[in-house]
Tab-separated table of C-alpha atoms and ligand atoms in Angstrom:
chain	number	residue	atom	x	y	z
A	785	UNK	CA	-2.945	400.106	146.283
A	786	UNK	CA	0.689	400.427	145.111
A	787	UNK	CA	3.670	398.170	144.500
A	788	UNK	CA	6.680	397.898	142.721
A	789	UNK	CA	6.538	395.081	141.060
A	790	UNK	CA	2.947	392.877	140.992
A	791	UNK	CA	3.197	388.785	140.944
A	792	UNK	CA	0.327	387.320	139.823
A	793	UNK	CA	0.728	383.289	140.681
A	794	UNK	CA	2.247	382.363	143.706
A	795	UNK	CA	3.779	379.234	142.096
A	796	UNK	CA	7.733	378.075	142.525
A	797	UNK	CA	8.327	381.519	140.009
A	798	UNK	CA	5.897	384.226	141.945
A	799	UNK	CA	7.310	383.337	145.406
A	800	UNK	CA	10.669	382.782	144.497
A	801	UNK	CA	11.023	386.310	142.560
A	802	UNK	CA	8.765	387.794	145.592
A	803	UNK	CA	11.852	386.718	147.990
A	804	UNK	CA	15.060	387.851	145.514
A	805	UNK	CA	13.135	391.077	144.501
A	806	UNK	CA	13.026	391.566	148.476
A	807	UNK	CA	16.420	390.579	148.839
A	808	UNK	CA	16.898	393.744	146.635
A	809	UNK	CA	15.415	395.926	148.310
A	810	UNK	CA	12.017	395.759	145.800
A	811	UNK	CA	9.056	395.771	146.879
A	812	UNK	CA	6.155	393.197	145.598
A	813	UNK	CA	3.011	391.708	146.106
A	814	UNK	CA	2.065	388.407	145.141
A	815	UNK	CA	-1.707	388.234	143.986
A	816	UNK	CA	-2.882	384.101	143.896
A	817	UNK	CA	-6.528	383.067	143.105
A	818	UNK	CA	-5.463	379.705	145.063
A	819	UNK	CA	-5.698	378.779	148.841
A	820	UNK	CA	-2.383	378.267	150.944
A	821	UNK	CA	-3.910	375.125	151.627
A	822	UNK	CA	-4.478	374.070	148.378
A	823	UNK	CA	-0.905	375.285	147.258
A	824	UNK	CA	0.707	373.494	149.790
A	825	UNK	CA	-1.142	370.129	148.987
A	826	UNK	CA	-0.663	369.998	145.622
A	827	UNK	CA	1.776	366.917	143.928
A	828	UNK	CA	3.997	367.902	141.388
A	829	UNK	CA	7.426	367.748	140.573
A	830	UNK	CA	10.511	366.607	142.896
A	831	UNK	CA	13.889	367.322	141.040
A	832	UNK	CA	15.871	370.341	141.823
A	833	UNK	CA	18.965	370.823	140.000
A	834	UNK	CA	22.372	371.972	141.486
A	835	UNK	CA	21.771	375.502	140.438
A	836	UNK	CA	18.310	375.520	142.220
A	837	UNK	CA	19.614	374.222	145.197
A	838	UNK	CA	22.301	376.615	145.341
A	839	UNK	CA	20.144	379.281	145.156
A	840	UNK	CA	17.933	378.188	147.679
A	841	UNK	CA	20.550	378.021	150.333
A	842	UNK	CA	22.130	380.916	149.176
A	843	UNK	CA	19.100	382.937	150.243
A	844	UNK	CA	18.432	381.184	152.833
A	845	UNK	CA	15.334	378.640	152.461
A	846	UNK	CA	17.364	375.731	152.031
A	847	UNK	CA	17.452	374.125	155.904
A	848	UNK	CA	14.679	371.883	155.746
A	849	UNK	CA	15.406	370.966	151.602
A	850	UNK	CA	19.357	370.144	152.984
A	851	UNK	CA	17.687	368.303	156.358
A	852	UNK	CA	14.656	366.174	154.517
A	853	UNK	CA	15.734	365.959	151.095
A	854	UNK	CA	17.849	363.279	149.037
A	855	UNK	CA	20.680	364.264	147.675
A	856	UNK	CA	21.661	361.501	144.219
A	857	UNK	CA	24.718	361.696	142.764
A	858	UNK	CA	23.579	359.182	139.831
A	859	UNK	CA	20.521	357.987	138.183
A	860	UNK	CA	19.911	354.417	137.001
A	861	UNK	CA	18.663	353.965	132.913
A	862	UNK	CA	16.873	350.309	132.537
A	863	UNK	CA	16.127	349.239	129.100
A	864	UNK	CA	14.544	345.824	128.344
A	865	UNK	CA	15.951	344.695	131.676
A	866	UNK	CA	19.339	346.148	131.733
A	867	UNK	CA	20.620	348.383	134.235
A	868	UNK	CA	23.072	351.180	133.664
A	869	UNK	CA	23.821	353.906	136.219
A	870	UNK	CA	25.021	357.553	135.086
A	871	UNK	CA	26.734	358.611	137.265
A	872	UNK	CA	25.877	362.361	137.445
A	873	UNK	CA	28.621	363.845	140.038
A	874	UNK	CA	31.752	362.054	138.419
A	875	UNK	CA	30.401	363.565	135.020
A	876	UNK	CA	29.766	366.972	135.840
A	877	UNK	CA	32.413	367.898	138.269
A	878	UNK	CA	30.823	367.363	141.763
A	879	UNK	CA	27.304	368.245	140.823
A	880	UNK	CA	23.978	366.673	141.808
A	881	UNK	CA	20.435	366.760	141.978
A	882	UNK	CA	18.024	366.887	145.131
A	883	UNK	CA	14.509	364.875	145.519
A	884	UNK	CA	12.250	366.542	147.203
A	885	UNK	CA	9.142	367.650	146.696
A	886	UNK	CA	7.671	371.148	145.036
A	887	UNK	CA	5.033	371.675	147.291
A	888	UNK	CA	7.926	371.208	149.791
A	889	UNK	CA	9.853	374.118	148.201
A	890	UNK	CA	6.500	376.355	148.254
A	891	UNK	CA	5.728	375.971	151.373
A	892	UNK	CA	9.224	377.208	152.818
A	893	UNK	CA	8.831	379.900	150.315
A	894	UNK	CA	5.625	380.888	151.650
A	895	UNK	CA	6.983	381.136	154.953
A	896	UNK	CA	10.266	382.701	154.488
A	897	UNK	CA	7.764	385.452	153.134
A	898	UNK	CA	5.792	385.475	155.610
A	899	UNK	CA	8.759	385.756	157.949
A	900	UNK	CA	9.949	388.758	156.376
A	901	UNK	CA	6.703	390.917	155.781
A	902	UNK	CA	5.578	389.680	152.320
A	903	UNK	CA	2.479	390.233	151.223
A	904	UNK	CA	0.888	387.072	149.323
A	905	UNK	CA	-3.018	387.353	148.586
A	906	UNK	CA	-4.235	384.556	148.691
A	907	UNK	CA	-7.800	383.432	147.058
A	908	UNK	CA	-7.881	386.582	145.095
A	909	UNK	CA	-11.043	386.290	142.605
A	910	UNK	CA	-11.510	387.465	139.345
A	911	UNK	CA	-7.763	388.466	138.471
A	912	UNK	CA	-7.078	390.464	135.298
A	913	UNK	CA	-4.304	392.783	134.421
A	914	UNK	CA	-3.798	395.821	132.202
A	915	UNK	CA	-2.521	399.155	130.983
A	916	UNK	CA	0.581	396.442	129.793
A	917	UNK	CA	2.211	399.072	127.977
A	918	UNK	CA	1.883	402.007	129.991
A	919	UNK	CA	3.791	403.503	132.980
A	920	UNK	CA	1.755	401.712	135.228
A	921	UNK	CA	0.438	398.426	134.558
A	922	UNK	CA	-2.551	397.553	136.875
A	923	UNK	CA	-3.409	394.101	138.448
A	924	UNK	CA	-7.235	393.996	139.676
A	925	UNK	CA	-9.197	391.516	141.569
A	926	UNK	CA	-11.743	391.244	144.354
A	927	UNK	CA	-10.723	389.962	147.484
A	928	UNK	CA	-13.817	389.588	150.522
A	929	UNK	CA	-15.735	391.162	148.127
A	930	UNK	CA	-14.195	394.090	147.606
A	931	UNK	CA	-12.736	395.433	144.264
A	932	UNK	CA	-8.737	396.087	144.491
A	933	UNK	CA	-6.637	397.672	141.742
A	934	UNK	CA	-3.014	397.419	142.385
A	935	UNK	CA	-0.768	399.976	140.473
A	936	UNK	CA	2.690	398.441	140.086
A	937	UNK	CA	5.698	399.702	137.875
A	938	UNK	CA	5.581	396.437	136.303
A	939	UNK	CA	3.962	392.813	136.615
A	940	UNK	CA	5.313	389.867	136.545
A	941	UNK	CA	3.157	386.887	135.051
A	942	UNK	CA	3.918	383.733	136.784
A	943	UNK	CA	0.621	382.143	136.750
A	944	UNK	CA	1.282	379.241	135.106
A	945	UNK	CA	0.069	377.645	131.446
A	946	UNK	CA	-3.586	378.074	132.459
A	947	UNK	CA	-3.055	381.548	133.682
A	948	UNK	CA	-4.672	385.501	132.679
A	949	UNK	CA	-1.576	386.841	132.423
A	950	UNK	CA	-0.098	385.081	129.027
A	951	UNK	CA	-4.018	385.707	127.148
A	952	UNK	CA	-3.271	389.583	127.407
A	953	UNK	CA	-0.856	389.710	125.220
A	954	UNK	CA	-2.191	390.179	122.270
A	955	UNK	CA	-1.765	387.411	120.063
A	956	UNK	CA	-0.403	388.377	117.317
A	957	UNK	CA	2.518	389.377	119.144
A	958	UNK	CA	3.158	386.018	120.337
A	959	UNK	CA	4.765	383.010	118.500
A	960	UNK	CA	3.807	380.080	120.262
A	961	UNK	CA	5.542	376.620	119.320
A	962	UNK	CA	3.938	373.349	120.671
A	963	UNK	CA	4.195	369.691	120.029
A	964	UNK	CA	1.979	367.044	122.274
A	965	UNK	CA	2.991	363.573	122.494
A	966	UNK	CA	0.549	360.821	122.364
A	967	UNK	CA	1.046	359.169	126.043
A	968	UNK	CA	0.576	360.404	129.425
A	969	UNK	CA	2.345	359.548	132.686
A	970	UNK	CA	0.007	357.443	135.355
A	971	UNK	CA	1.659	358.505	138.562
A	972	UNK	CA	1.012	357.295	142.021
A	973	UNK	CA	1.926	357.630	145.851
A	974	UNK	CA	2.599	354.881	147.296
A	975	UNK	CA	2.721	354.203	151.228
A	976	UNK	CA	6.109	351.963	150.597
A	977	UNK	CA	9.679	352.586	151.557
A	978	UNK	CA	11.792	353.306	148.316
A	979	UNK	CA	12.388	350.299	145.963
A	980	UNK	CA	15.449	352.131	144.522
A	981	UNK	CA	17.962	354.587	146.259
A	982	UNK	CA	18.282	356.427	142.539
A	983	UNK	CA	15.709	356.866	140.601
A	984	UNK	CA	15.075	354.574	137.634
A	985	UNK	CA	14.081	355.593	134.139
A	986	UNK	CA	12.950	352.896	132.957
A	987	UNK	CA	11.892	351.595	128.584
A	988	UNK	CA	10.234	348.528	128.210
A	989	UNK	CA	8.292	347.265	124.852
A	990	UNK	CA	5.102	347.802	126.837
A	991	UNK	CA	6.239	351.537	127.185
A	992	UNK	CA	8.579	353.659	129.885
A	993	UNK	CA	8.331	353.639	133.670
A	994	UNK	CA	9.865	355.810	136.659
A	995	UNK	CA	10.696	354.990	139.834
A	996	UNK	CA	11.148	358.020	142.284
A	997	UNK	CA	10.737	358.805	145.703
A	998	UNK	CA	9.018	361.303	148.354
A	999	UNK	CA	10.284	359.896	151.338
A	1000	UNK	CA	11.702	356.995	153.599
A	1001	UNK	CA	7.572	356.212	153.662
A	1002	UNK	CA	6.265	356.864	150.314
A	1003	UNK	CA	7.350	356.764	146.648
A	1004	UNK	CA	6.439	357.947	143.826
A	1005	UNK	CA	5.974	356.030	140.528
A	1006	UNK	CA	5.257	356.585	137.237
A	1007	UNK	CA	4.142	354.706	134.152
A	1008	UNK	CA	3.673	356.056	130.391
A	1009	UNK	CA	-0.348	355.647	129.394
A	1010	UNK	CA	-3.199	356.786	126.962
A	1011	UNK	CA	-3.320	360.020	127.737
A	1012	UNK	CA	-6.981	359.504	128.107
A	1013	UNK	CA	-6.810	356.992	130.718
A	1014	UNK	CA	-9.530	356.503	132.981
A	1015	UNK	CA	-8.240	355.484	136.234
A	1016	UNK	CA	-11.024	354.007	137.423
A	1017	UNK	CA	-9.819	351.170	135.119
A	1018	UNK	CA	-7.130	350.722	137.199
A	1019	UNK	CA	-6.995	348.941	140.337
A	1020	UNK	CA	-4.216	348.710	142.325
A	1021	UNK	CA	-3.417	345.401	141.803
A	1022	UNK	CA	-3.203	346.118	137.782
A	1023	UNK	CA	-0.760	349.146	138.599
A	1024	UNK	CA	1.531	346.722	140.434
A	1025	UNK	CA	1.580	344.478	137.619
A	1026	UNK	CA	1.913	347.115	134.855
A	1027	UNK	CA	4.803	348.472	136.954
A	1028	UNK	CA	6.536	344.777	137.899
A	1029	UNK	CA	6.436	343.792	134.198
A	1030	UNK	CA	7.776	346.983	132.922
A	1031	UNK	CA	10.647	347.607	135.915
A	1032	UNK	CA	11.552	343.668	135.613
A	1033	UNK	CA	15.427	342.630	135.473
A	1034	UNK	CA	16.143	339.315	133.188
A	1035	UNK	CA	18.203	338.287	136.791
A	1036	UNK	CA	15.426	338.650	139.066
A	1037	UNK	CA	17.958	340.716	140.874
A	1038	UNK	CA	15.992	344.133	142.023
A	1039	UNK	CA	12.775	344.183	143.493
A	1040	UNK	CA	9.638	346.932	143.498
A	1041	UNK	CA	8.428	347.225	147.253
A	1042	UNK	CA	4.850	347.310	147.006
A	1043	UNK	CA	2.489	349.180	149.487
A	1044	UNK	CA	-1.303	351.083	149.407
A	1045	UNK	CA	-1.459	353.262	146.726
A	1046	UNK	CA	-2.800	356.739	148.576
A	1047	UNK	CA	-3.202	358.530	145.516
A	1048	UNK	CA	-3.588	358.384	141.146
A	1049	UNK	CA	-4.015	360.473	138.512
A	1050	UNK	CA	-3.112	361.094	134.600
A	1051	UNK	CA	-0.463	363.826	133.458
A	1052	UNK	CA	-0.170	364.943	129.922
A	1053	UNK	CA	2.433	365.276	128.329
A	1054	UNK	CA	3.864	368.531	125.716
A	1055	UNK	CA	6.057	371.039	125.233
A	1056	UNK	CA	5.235	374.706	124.348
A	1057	UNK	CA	7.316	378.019	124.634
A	1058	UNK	CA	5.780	381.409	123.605
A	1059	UNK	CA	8.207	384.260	122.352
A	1060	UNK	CA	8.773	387.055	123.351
A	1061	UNK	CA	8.285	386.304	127.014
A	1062	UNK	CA	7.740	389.997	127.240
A	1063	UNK	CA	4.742	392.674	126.648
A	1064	UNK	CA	5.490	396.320	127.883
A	1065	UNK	CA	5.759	396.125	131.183
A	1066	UNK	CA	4.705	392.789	132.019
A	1067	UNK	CA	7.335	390.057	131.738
A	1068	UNK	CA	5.958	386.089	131.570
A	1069	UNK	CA	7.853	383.989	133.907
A	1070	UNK	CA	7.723	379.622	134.658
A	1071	UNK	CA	5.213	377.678	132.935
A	1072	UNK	CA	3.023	380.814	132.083
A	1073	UNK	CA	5.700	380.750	129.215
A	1074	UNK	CA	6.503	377.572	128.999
A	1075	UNK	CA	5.265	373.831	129.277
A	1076	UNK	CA	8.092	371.143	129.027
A	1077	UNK	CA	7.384	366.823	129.715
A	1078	UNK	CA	8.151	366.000	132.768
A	1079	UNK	CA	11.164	363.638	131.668
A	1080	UNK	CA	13.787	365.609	132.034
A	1081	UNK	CA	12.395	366.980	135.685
A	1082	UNK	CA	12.518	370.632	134.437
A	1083	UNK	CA	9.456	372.293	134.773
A	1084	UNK	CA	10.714	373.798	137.990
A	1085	UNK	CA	14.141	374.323	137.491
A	1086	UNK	CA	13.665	376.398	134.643
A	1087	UNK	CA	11.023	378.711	136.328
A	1088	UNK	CA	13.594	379.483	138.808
A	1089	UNK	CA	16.149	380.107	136.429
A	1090	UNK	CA	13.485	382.709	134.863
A	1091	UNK	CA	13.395	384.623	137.759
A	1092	UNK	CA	17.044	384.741	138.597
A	1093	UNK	CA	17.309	386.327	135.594
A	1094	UNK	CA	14.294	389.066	135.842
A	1095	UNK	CA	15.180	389.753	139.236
A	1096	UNK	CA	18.874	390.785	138.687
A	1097	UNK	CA	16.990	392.871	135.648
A	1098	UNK	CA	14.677	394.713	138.140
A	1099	UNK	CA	17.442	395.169	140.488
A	1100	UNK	CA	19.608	396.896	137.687
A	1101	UNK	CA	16.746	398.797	136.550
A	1102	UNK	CA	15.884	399.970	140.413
A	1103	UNK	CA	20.016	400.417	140.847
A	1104	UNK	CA	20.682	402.702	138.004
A	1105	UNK	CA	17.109	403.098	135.659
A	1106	UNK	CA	19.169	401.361	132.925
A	1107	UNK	CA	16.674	398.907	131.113
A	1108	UNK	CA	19.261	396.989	129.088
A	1109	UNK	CA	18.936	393.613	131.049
A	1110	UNK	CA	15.113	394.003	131.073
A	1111	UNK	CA	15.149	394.467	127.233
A	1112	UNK	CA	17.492	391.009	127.252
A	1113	UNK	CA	14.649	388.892	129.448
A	1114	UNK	CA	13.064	387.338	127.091
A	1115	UNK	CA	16.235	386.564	124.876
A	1116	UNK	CA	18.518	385.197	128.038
A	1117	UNK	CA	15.929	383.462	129.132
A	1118	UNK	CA	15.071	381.882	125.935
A	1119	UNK	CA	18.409	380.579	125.090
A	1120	UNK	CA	18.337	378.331	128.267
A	1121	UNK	CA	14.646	377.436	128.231
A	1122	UNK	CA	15.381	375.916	124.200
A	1123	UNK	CA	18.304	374.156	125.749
A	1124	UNK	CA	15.967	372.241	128.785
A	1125	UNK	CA	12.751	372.115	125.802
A	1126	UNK	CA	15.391	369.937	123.378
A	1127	UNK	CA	16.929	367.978	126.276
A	1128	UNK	CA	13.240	367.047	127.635
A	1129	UNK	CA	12.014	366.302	123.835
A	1130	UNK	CA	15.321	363.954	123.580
A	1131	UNK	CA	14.540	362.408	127.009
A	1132	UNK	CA	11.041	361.667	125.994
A	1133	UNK	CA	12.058	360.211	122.649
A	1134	UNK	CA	14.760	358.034	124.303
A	1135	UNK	CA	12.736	356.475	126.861
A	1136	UNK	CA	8.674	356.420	125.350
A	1137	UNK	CA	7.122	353.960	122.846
A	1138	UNK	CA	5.255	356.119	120.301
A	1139	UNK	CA	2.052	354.326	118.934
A	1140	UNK	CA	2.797	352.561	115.690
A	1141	UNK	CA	6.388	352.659	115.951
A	1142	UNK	CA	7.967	349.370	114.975
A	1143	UNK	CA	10.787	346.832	115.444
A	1144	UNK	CA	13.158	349.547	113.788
A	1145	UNK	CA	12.663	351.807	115.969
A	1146	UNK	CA	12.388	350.002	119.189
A	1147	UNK	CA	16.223	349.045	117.820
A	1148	UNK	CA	17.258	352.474	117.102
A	1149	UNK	CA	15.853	353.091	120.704
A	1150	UNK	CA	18.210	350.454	122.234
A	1151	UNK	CA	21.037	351.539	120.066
A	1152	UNK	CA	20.676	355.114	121.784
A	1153	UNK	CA	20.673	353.096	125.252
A	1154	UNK	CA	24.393	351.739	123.833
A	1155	UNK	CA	25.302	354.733	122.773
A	1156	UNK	CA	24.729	356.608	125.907
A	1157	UNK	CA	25.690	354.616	128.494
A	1158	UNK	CA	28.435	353.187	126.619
A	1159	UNK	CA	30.430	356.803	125.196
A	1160	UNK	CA	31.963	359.002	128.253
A	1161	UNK	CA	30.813	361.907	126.218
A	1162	UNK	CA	27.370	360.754	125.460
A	1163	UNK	CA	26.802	360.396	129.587
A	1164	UNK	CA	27.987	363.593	129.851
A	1165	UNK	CA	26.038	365.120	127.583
A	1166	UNK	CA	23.263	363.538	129.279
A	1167	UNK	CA	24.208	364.447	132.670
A	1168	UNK	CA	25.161	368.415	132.456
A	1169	UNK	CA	21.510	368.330	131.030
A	1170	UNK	CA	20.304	366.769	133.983
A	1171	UNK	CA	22.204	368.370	136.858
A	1172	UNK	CA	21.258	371.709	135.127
A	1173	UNK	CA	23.218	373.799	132.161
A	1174	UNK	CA	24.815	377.023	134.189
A	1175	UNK	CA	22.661	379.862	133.733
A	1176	UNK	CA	23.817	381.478	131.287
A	1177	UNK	CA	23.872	378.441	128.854
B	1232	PHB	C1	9.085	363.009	140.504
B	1232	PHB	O1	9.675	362.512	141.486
B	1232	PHB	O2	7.923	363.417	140.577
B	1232	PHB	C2	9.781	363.070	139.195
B	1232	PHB	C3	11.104	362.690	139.099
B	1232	PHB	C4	11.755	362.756	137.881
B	1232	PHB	C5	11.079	363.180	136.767
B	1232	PHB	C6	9.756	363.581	136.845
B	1232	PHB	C7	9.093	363.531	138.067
B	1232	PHB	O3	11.719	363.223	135.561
């Protein structure tokens, strides 16, 4: 089998990049060792920046994000009790952010593929891919059984941290920089109407909190934990309290609307980037080349903004056989990803208690609070990080 460009992952980066490279007139296929059904029930994130929701209209799966999304214009910061709200659109010019849910985005990716004669394989076993450096870099896996080796000018590895594609580069031609944090996030669904119409980050001595939302029926709450957590220690009625002490206002003036929890788990938390994101002819894309905590809701946002920028490579390269923007990927992309990976480290920082920090730095902690909710510049700074830097940052 033959393609132009080969996808392995069919993640927010492989689909997306699938539908622009189409767009182009490129032709792909997406190769996923997943079920649609699995892909399309799977939790993750829920922020998409401005940028990413641009896009999304722009190219035309963006009705049912516009129809069943929410749209903020602000989020709330809550330390020790008090409540500040940035307020993201008067900040930034007119820009905001829109909750709703990856697996949302996915699955009108999947059928806006569909729609238009893509070809995803899905459940593919056995993936591996090779002849990186040559003229024709080869994807194989079995699918029913059968052996299939697809030839492909180049492949695209958006497969995710846990991945094939980022292990085949050899590793001495990688640098990878990581730092883990000592917490995790417990997040649950809840069967409750929202508690907050912006979401809440939330520092309390007993450690940092989120409130967020999935719909007018369920939200979606987090709380920072040992990343080794069990949650079989945790009954619902000990999440509620965990959350109501953490989330609690000095005025008694806000409330948490409680409901069935439907589901739990643990999240760890780190941040990794490999360089270069490129090896002959395959080119890393999303969290296959980077991993950043989920407190600055980026992990998406930047695999999109990976893709924007391969795609309009490929296109050039298909266009005129000039490689010049394919030989920039990794650096373009690189200079943006650094920007998210310091403002999600910062977020983090702000708004987690480490183990064995002290009094001093719970107080340097609440003297960032000050700082940023009290200086016009500091907000800002805060919210053109959050609303997304422009793509070229
Ligand atoms: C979410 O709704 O899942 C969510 C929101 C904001 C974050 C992370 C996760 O920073």
């Amino acid at each position: 089998m033959r393609t132009q460009v080969g996808i392995v992952g069919a993640g927010p980066a492989g689909l997306l990049l699938s539908h622009l490279l189409h767009l182009a007139g490129i032709d792909s296929v997406v190769v996923e060792v997943r079920s649609r059904a699995d892909i399309e029930a799977t939790i993750r994130a829920g922020v998409l920046e401005q940028g990413t929701v641009d896009l999304l209209s722009e190219i035309g799966v963006g009705e049912r994000m516009k129809r069943e999304g929410f749209l903020h214009h602000g989020i709330e910061l809550r330390f020790a009790g008090r409540r500040h709200r940035i307020d993201l659109s008067a900040l930034t010019g007119g820009k905001a952010i829109m909750v709703y849910a990856q697996h949302e985005v996915l699955k009108d990716l999947i059928q806006a593929r569909l729609d238009t004669g893509g070809q995803i394989v899905f459940e593919a076993e056995g993936v591996s891919v090779y002849d990186l450096t040559s003229d024709v870099p080869t994807i194989r896996y079995r699918k029913d059984g059968e052996v299939v080796e697809l030839h492909c000018d180049f492949i695209a590895g958006c497969d995710g941290s846990q991945g094939v594609c980022r292990p085949s580069i050899p590793p001495r031609l990688l640098n990878v920089y990581e730092r883990h944090y000592p917490f995790g996030w417990f997040g649950i669904l809840a069967a409750a109407p929202p508690s907050t119409e912006e979401l809440i980050y939330n520092l309390h001595e007993r450690g940092f909190a989120l409130v967020s939302t999935r719909s007018r029926q369920i939200q979606r709450l987090y709380f920072q934990c040992d990343p080794k957590e069990d949650i079989a220690d945790w009954p619902d009625a000990r999440i509620w309290h965990e959350l109501r002490t953490r989330l609690a206002t000095p005025e008694g003036d806000w409330k948490l609307i409680e409901g069935p929890i439907t589901q739990k788990g643990v999240i760890g938390m780190r941040s990794m980037v490999v360089e270069p994101m490129r090896h002959g002819r395959l080119f890393l894309a999303g969290d296959a080349a980077h991993i950043v905590p989920p407190t600055g809701a980026k992990g998406l946002n930047l695999a999109v903004s990976d893709v924007r920028v391969l795609a309009d490579a490929l296109s050039a390269f298909y266009r005129t056989k000039d490689e010049a923007l394919l030989d920039g990927y990794s650096a373009t992309c690189l200079r943006r990803i650094w920007k998210a990976q310091r403002f999600s480290w910062w977020m983090t920082s702000m708004l987690h208690r480490f183990p064995g920090s002290d009094a001093f730095q719970m107080r340097v902690q609440l003297a960032e609070f000050d700082y940023v909710t009290g200086s016009r510049a500091a907000s800002t700074a805060l919210a053109e990080n959050y609303v997304g830097l422009p793509l070229a940052a």
